[in-house]
């Protein structure tokens, strides 16, 4: 096994993607079941996401779902990838993570993003606008201050104050600068645009200022990794998500995942086909040997300490098999046991 792969941590972000013909509650239960599997396979963290008003995603309340995941597991770190801070008051976010850390001490991560709602309607329903993301740096400082007890309001965040919940910033572009200047670990994607990925990592490291939260830069690269017995089978894992992304770009709504065979039989406009093919390109997908080589390249190019795998697909059995095969790559083929 490559030394860079052996030295890196590997973690899972599951977005609780809904599937055609399956109710939203099934997606949430699938997330909890996948967390148990990830723990048994030796993954380092298991994170959940935040989306609002999206037909294709059931995970709208990440701290609630993180509590269910943490209760169903015993050792794996659990967190959010992420809580979208502009959607919330920092005090409430601090309180929620304080409760999680109090219930599951030493296992909770606080991944934070700067995105606002997916559509204008969702943003209006949340009482937010696109410009709210511009205040992310100040919101982040306020949030961290609640844990340190430094709020000028005289109010104390209970039970968060005095607790240490590791914060991470989900970063593309401006987020990398904010993470660096705050002295926080950074999660950056996606793997399809390697030049942009390297620029973001280089900018983060150049600007990083040590903080009480992190003494030195910590880089997590995130993206899709699909492993199967053949390259063709691995590519089919990518098909449902690639089509859903193409549909969202051309129709303005992000749908549940369809089966790969249905997607492959669909007629597509030239514009849909372009987005679809772009979604399939540049991902890390293939056999164990091919994926190991691709991961080694990414880790050497970026110097990342961790890989956060975000794979989604319609076929749950194939998805679990992919995570098992990836665990074998990561752990040098040693059999994983619960």
Short mmCIF file of C-alpha atoms in Angstrom, two decimals:
data_model
loop_
_atom_site.label_atom_id
_atom_site.label_comp_id
_atom_site.label_asym_id
_atom_site.label_seq_id
_atom_site.Cartn_x
_atom_site.Cartn_y
_atom_site.Cartn_z
CA UNK A 1 0.00 0.00 0.00
CA UNK A 2 1.15 3.55 -0.75
CA UNK A 3 2.67 5.30 2.26
CA UNK A 4 0.63 8.45 1.57
CA UNK A 5 -2.60 6.45 1.62
CA UNK A 6 -1.53 4.65 4.77
CA UNK A 7 -0.77 7.99 6.48
CA UNK A 8 -4.09 9.62 5.55
CA UNK A 9 -7.41 9.37 7.33
CA UNK A 10 -10.51 8.37 5.38
CA UNK A 11 -13.99 9.49 6.36
CA UNK A 12 -17.55 9.47 5.00
CA UNK A 13 -20.04 12.27 4.31
CA UNK A 14 -23.53 10.95 3.56
CA UNK A 15 -26.08 13.43 2.22
CA UNK A 16 -29.13 11.24 2.86
CA UNK A 17 -30.00 11.19 -0.84
CA UNK A 18 -33.55 10.09 -1.58
CA UNK A 19 -34.17 7.46 -4.25
CA UNK A 20 -36.99 7.07 -6.75
CA UNK A 21 -39.67 4.80 -5.30
CA UNK A 22 -38.37 5.11 -1.72
CA UNK A 23 -39.73 7.50 0.96
CA UNK A 24 -37.57 10.14 2.65
CA UNK A 25 -37.51 8.23 5.94
CA UNK A 26 -35.77 5.36 4.14
CA UNK A 27 -32.94 7.73 3.17
CA UNK A 28 -32.47 8.78 6.78
CA UNK A 29 -32.47 5.19 8.01
CA UNK A 30 -30.01 4.32 5.23
CA UNK A 31 -27.71 7.04 6.55
CA UNK A 32 -27.75 5.58 10.06
CA UNK A 33 -27.15 2.07 8.69
CA UNK A 34 -24.24 3.33 6.57
CA UNK A 35 -22.72 4.95 9.65
CA UNK A 36 -22.69 1.61 11.44
CA UNK A 37 -21.02 0.04 8.40
CA UNK A 38 -18.46 2.84 8.18
CA UNK A 39 -17.56 2.35 11.83
CA UNK A 40 -17.13 -1.39 11.32
CA UNK A 41 -14.89 -0.72 8.31
CA UNK A 42 -12.59 1.58 10.25
CA UNK A 43 -13.47 4.96 8.75
CA UNK A 44 -12.42 7.91 10.91
CA UNK A 45 -15.50 10.18 10.77
CA UNK A 46 -19.08 10.06 9.59
CA UNK A 47 -20.70 13.38 8.69
CA UNK A 48 -24.18 14.41 7.57
CA UNK A 49 -25.31 17.45 5.58
CA UNK A 50 -27.86 20.28 5.56
CA UNK A 51 -30.24 20.95 2.67
CA UNK A 52 -33.63 22.66 2.70
CA UNK A 53 -36.56 22.17 0.34
CA UNK A 54 -34.63 19.76 -1.92
CA UNK A 55 -36.61 16.71 -3.18
CA UNK A 56 -33.42 14.70 -3.57
CA UNK A 57 -32.11 15.15 -0.03
CA UNK A 58 -33.80 14.11 3.23
CA UNK A 59 -31.15 15.56 5.53
CA UNK A 60 -32.55 18.95 6.50
CA UNK A 61 -31.60 18.94 10.20
CA UNK A 62 -27.96 17.83 10.49
CA UNK A 63 -27.53 18.11 14.26
CA UNK A 64 -30.67 16.01 14.79
CA UNK A 65 -29.44 13.39 12.34
CA UNK A 66 -25.94 13.49 13.86
CA UNK A 67 -27.49 12.65 17.23
CA UNK A 68 -29.19 9.59 15.72
CA UNK A 69 -25.92 8.51 14.08
CA UNK A 70 -23.92 8.98 17.27
CA UNK A 71 -26.50 7.02 19.27
CA UNK A 72 -26.31 4.14 16.77
CA UNK A 73 -22.50 3.95 16.82
CA UNK A 74 -19.86 3.70 19.52
CA UNK A 75 -16.42 4.88 18.37
CA UNK A 76 -16.52 6.69 15.03
CA UNK A 77 -16.40 10.50 15.13
CA UNK A 78 -19.72 12.06 14.11
CA UNK A 79 -20.38 15.50 12.73
CA UNK A 80 -21.79 17.77 10.09
CA UNK A 81 -20.62 18.53 6.61
CA UNK A 82 -21.97 20.93 7.33
CA UNK A 83 -24.25 23.17 9.25
CA UNK A 84 -24.80 26.18 6.97
CA UNK A 85 -24.03 28.92 9.45
CA UNK A 86 -25.71 31.81 7.56
CA UNK A 87 -29.04 29.98 7.99
CA UNK A 88 -28.85 30.02 11.80
CA UNK A 89 -28.10 32.14 14.84
CA UNK A 90 -24.60 31.24 16.12
CA UNK A 91 -25.87 30.91 19.70
CA UNK A 92 -28.36 28.22 18.68
CA UNK A 93 -25.68 26.34 16.73
CA UNK A 94 -23.36 26.47 19.75
CA UNK A 95 -26.11 25.15 22.00
CA UNK A 96 -26.89 22.29 19.63
CA UNK A 97 -23.28 21.18 19.40
CA UNK A 98 -22.89 21.64 23.14
CA UNK A 99 -25.74 19.18 23.65
CA UNK A 100 -24.21 16.72 21.16
CA UNK A 101 -20.78 16.91 22.81
CA UNK A 102 -22.33 16.50 26.25
CA UNK A 103 -24.18 13.37 25.16
CA UNK A 104 -21.31 11.89 23.12
CA UNK A 105 -18.13 13.35 24.61
CA UNK A 106 -15.00 13.29 22.47
CA UNK A 107 -16.80 12.13 19.31
CA UNK A 108 -18.43 15.23 17.84
CA UNK A 109 -17.14 17.41 14.96
CA UNK A 110 -18.59 20.77 13.95
CA UNK A 111 -18.33 21.15 10.17
CA UNK A 112 -19.56 24.58 9.07
CA UNK A 113 -20.45 25.96 5.64
CA UNK A 114 -21.27 29.39 4.27
CA UNK A 115 -23.98 28.49 1.74
CA UNK A 116 -27.52 29.76 1.94
CA UNK A 117 -30.65 28.17 0.45
CA UNK A 118 -30.59 26.35 -2.88
CA UNK A 119 -33.29 28.57 -4.46
CA UNK A 120 -34.77 32.03 -3.97
CA UNK A 121 -37.90 30.44 -2.47
CA UNK A 122 -35.92 28.49 0.11
CA UNK A 123 -33.91 31.57 1.03
CA UNK A 124 -37.09 33.56 1.53
CA UNK A 125 -38.55 30.77 3.68
CA UNK A 126 -35.40 30.84 5.82
CA UNK A 127 -35.49 34.61 6.04
CA UNK A 128 -32.10 34.81 4.36
CA UNK A 129 -30.60 36.29 1.21
CA UNK A 130 -27.54 35.55 -0.88
CA UNK A 131 -25.65 38.37 0.82
CA UNK A 132 -25.88 36.63 4.20
CA UNK A 133 -23.00 34.37 3.15
CA UNK A 134 -20.76 37.45 3.11
CA UNK A 135 -21.02 37.67 6.91
CA UNK A 136 -19.70 34.13 7.40
CA UNK A 137 -16.40 35.24 8.95
CA UNK A 138 -18.15 37.29 11.62
CA UNK A 139 -20.71 34.54 12.23
CA UNK A 140 -17.89 32.05 12.67
CA UNK A 141 -16.10 34.26 15.21
CA UNK A 142 -19.32 34.70 17.16
CA UNK A 143 -19.98 30.96 17.18
CA UNK A 144 -16.50 30.08 18.44
CA UNK A 145 -16.82 32.80 21.06
CA UNK A 146 -19.82 31.06 22.60
CA UNK A 147 -17.61 28.03 23.34
CA UNK A 148 -14.93 30.28 24.85
CA UNK A 149 -17.36 32.35 26.92
CA UNK A 150 -16.25 35.59 25.29
CA UNK A 151 -19.59 36.96 24.11
CA UNK A 152 -19.96 40.67 24.94
CA UNK A 153 -23.69 40.11 25.54
CA UNK A 154 -23.19 38.64 28.99
CA UNK A 155 -25.16 35.60 27.87
CA UNK A 156 -23.64 32.15 28.27
CA UNK A 157 -24.23 29.27 25.85
CA UNK A 158 -25.31 26.24 27.85
CA UNK A 159 -23.96 23.58 27.79
CA UNK A 160 -21.49 24.63 25.07
CA UNK A 161 -19.35 27.05 27.06
CA UNK A 162 -16.08 25.44 28.10
CA UNK A 163 -16.47 22.47 25.77
CA UNK A 164 -14.16 21.77 22.85
CA UNK A 165 -15.94 20.67 19.69
CA UNK A 166 -13.47 20.63 16.77
CA UNK A 167 -14.61 23.12 14.11
CA UNK A 168 -14.01 22.62 10.38
CA UNK A 169 -14.76 25.06 7.56
CA UNK A 170 -16.23 23.77 4.31
CA UNK A 171 -14.36 25.89 1.82
CA UNK A 172 -14.29 26.80 -1.81
CA UNK A 173 -12.82 30.13 -2.87
CA UNK A 174 -13.45 32.69 -0.12
CA UNK A 175 -14.01 29.97 2.47
CA UNK A 176 -10.36 28.92 2.26
CA UNK A 177 -9.23 32.39 3.29
CA UNK A 178 -11.70 32.50 6.17
CA UNK A 179 -10.60 29.06 7.41
CA UNK A 180 -6.94 30.06 7.25
CA UNK A 181 -7.35 33.38 9.03
CA UNK A 182 -9.49 31.74 11.74
CA UNK A 183 -6.87 29.02 12.19
CA UNK A 184 -9.31 26.16 11.52
CA UNK A 185 -9.11 22.86 9.64
CA UNK A 186 -10.48 23.12 6.09
CA UNK A 187 -12.59 20.74 4.01
CA UNK A 188 -12.25 21.41 0.29
CA UNK A 189 -13.62 19.83 -2.92
CA UNK A 190 -14.25 18.83 -5.51
CA UNK A 191 -11.89 16.30 -6.99
CA UNK A 192 -12.99 17.03 -10.57
CA UNK A 193 -11.21 20.40 -10.75
CA UNK A 194 -7.70 19.59 -9.58
CA UNK A 195 -6.22 22.98 -10.46
CA UNK A 196 -8.84 24.81 -8.41
CA UNK A 197 -8.36 22.30 -5.61
CA UNK A 198 -4.61 22.89 -5.48
CA UNK A 199 -5.03 26.67 -5.59
CA UNK A 200 -7.44 26.54 -2.67
CA UNK A 201 -5.12 24.34 -0.61
CA UNK A 202 -2.07 26.49 -1.40
CA UNK A 203 -3.93 29.68 -0.50
CA UNK A 204 -5.13 28.15 2.77
CA UNK A 205 -1.66 27.06 3.81
CA UNK A 206 -0.09 30.39 2.87
CA UNK A 207 -2.62 32.38 4.91
CA UNK A 208 -2.98 30.03 7.89
CA UNK A 209 -2.68 31.57 11.35
CA UNK A 210 -2.31 29.21 14.33
CA UNK A 211 -5.22 29.35 16.75
CA UNK A 212 -6.40 27.64 19.93
CA UNK A 213 -8.31 25.29 17.64
CA UNK A 214 -5.42 24.23 15.37
CA UNK A 215 -1.69 24.84 15.62
CA UNK A 216 -1.05 24.11 11.95
CA UNK A 217 -3.01 23.71 8.70
CA UNK A 218 -5.20 20.63 8.37
CA UNK A 219 -6.59 19.83 4.93
CA UNK A 220 -9.47 17.46 4.17
CA UNK A 221 -10.18 16.90 0.46
CA UNK A 222 -13.69 15.73 -0.36
CA UNK A 223 -15.30 14.10 -3.35
CA UNK A 224 -16.74 11.01 -4.94
CA UNK A 225 -14.80 7.73 -4.79
CA UNK A 226 -16.43 4.70 -6.42
CA UNK A 227 -14.80 1.26 -6.28
CA UNK A 228 -16.08 -1.88 -8.01
CA UNK A 229 -14.90 -5.10 -9.61
CA UNK A 230 -14.59 -3.47 -13.04
CA UNK A 231 -14.23 0.11 -14.31
CA UNK A 232 -17.64 -0.19 -15.98
CA UNK A 233 -19.34 -1.15 -12.71
CA UNK A 234 -17.63 1.71 -10.91
CA UNK A 235 -18.81 4.16 -13.57
CA UNK A 236 -22.40 2.96 -13.18
CA UNK A 237 -22.21 3.97 -9.52
CA UNK A 238 -21.72 7.56 -10.71
CA UNK A 239 -24.62 7.61 -13.17
CA UNK A 240 -27.59 8.45 -10.85
CA UNK A 241 -25.85 11.39 -9.18
CA UNK A 242 -24.49 12.70 -12.48
CA UNK A 243 -27.99 12.70 -13.93
CA UNK A 244 -29.51 14.37 -10.87
CA UNK A 245 -26.91 17.13 -11.09
CA UNK A 246 -27.56 17.55 -14.81
CA UNK A 247 -31.32 17.73 -14.15
CA UNK A 248 -30.82 20.38 -11.47
CA UNK A 249 -28.72 22.49 -13.82
CA UNK A 250 -31.28 22.30 -16.63
CA UNK A 251 -34.59 22.21 -14.71
CA UNK A 252 -33.84 24.07 -11.48
CA UNK A 253 -34.73 21.24 -9.09
CA UNK A 254 -32.56 18.54 -7.59
CA UNK A 255 -34.47 15.24 -7.90
CA UNK A 256 -34.28 11.86 -6.12
CA UNK A 257 -31.70 9.45 -7.50
CA UNK A 258 -32.95 7.31 -10.40
CA UNK A 259 -31.67 3.79 -11.19
CA UNK A 260 -28.65 3.77 -13.49
CA UNK A 261 -30.35 1.65 -16.15
CA UNK A 262 -33.22 4.15 -16.44
CA UNK A 263 -30.78 7.04 -16.83
CA UNK A 264 -28.84 5.22 -19.52
CA UNK A 265 -32.07 4.73 -21.52
CA UNK A 266 -33.16 8.38 -21.27
CA UNK A 267 -33.10 10.70 -24.27
CA UNK A 268 -31.11 13.83 -23.37
CA UNK A 269 -30.84 17.25 -24.92
CA UNK A 270 -27.36 18.40 -25.88
CA UNK A 271 -27.28 20.64 -22.81
CA UNK A 272 -28.38 17.84 -20.48
CA UNK A 273 -25.85 15.48 -22.06
CA UNK A 274 -23.08 18.01 -21.52
CA UNK A 275 -23.82 18.43 -17.83
CA UNK A 276 -24.29 14.67 -17.44
CA UNK A 277 -20.96 13.80 -19.04
CA UNK A 278 -19.26 16.50 -16.98
CA UNK A 279 -20.68 14.87 -13.84
CA UNK A 280 -19.14 11.54 -14.81
CA UNK A 281 -15.75 13.00 -15.68
CA UNK A 282 -12.90 13.54 -13.27
CA UNK A 283 -14.26 11.46 -10.40
CA UNK A 284 -12.17 8.79 -8.71
CA UNK A 285 -13.73 5.57 -9.94
CA UNK A 286 -12.47 2.13 -10.92
CA UNK A 287 -11.05 -1.06 -9.50
CA UNK A 288 -9.13 -1.15 -6.23
CA UNK A 289 -5.82 -0.77 -8.07
CA UNK A 290 -7.03 2.15 -10.17
CA UNK A 291 -8.53 3.95 -7.19
CA UNK A 292 -5.38 3.45 -5.12
CA UNK A 293 -3.30 5.10 -7.84
CA UNK A 294 -5.75 7.99 -8.17
CA UNK A 295 -5.88 8.58 -4.42
CA UNK A 296 -2.11 8.53 -4.20
CA UNK A 297 -1.94 11.23 -6.87
CA UNK A 298 -4.49 13.44 -5.10
CA UNK A 299 -2.80 13.07 -1.73
CA UNK A 300 0.64 13.82 -3.16
CA UNK A 301 -0.66 16.81 -5.13
CA UNK A 302 -2.47 18.39 -2.19
CA UNK A 303 -0.60 17.12 0.87
CA UNK A 304 -4.04 16.54 2.43
CA UNK A 305 -4.19 14.72 5.73
CA UNK A 306 -7.67 13.32 5.16
CA UNK A 307 -10.12 12.27 2.42
CA UNK A 308 -13.85 12.77 2.97
CA UNK A 309 -15.75 10.45 0.64
CA UNK A 310 -19.13 11.77 -0.52
CA UNK A 311 -20.37 9.03 -2.88
CA UNK A 312 -24.10 8.71 -3.52
CA UNK A 313 -25.90 6.25 -5.80
CA UNK A 314 -29.25 4.51 -6.25
CA UNK A 315 -28.00 0.95 -5.66
CA UNK A 316 -27.38 0.69 -1.92
CA UNK A 317 -25.80 -2.75 -2.17
CA UNK A 318 -23.29 -1.48 -4.73
CA UNK A 319 -22.61 1.59 -2.57
CA UNK A 320 -21.84 -0.53 0.49
CA UNK A 321 -19.62 -2.76 -1.63
CA UNK A 322 -17.75 0.33 -2.84
CA UNK A 323 -17.10 1.48 0.72
CA UNK A 324 -15.94 -2.02 1.68
CA UNK A 325 -13.56 -2.15 -1.28
CA UNK A 326 -12.24 1.31 -0.47
CA UNK A 327 -11.64 0.28 3.14
CA UNK A 328 -9.60 -2.65 1.85
CA UNK A 329 -7.51 -0.22 -0.22
CA UNK A 330 -7.03 2.11 2.74
CA UNK A 331 -6.15 -0.65 5.17
CA UNK A 332 -3.93 -2.59 2.81
CA UNK A 333 -6.36 -5.42 2.20
CA UNK A 334 -6.69 -6.38 5.83
CA UNK A 335 -10.11 -7.76 6.58
CA UNK A 336 -12.24 -5.27 8.52
CA UNK A 337 -14.32 -6.47 11.42
CA UNK A 338 -16.99 -4.74 13.46
#
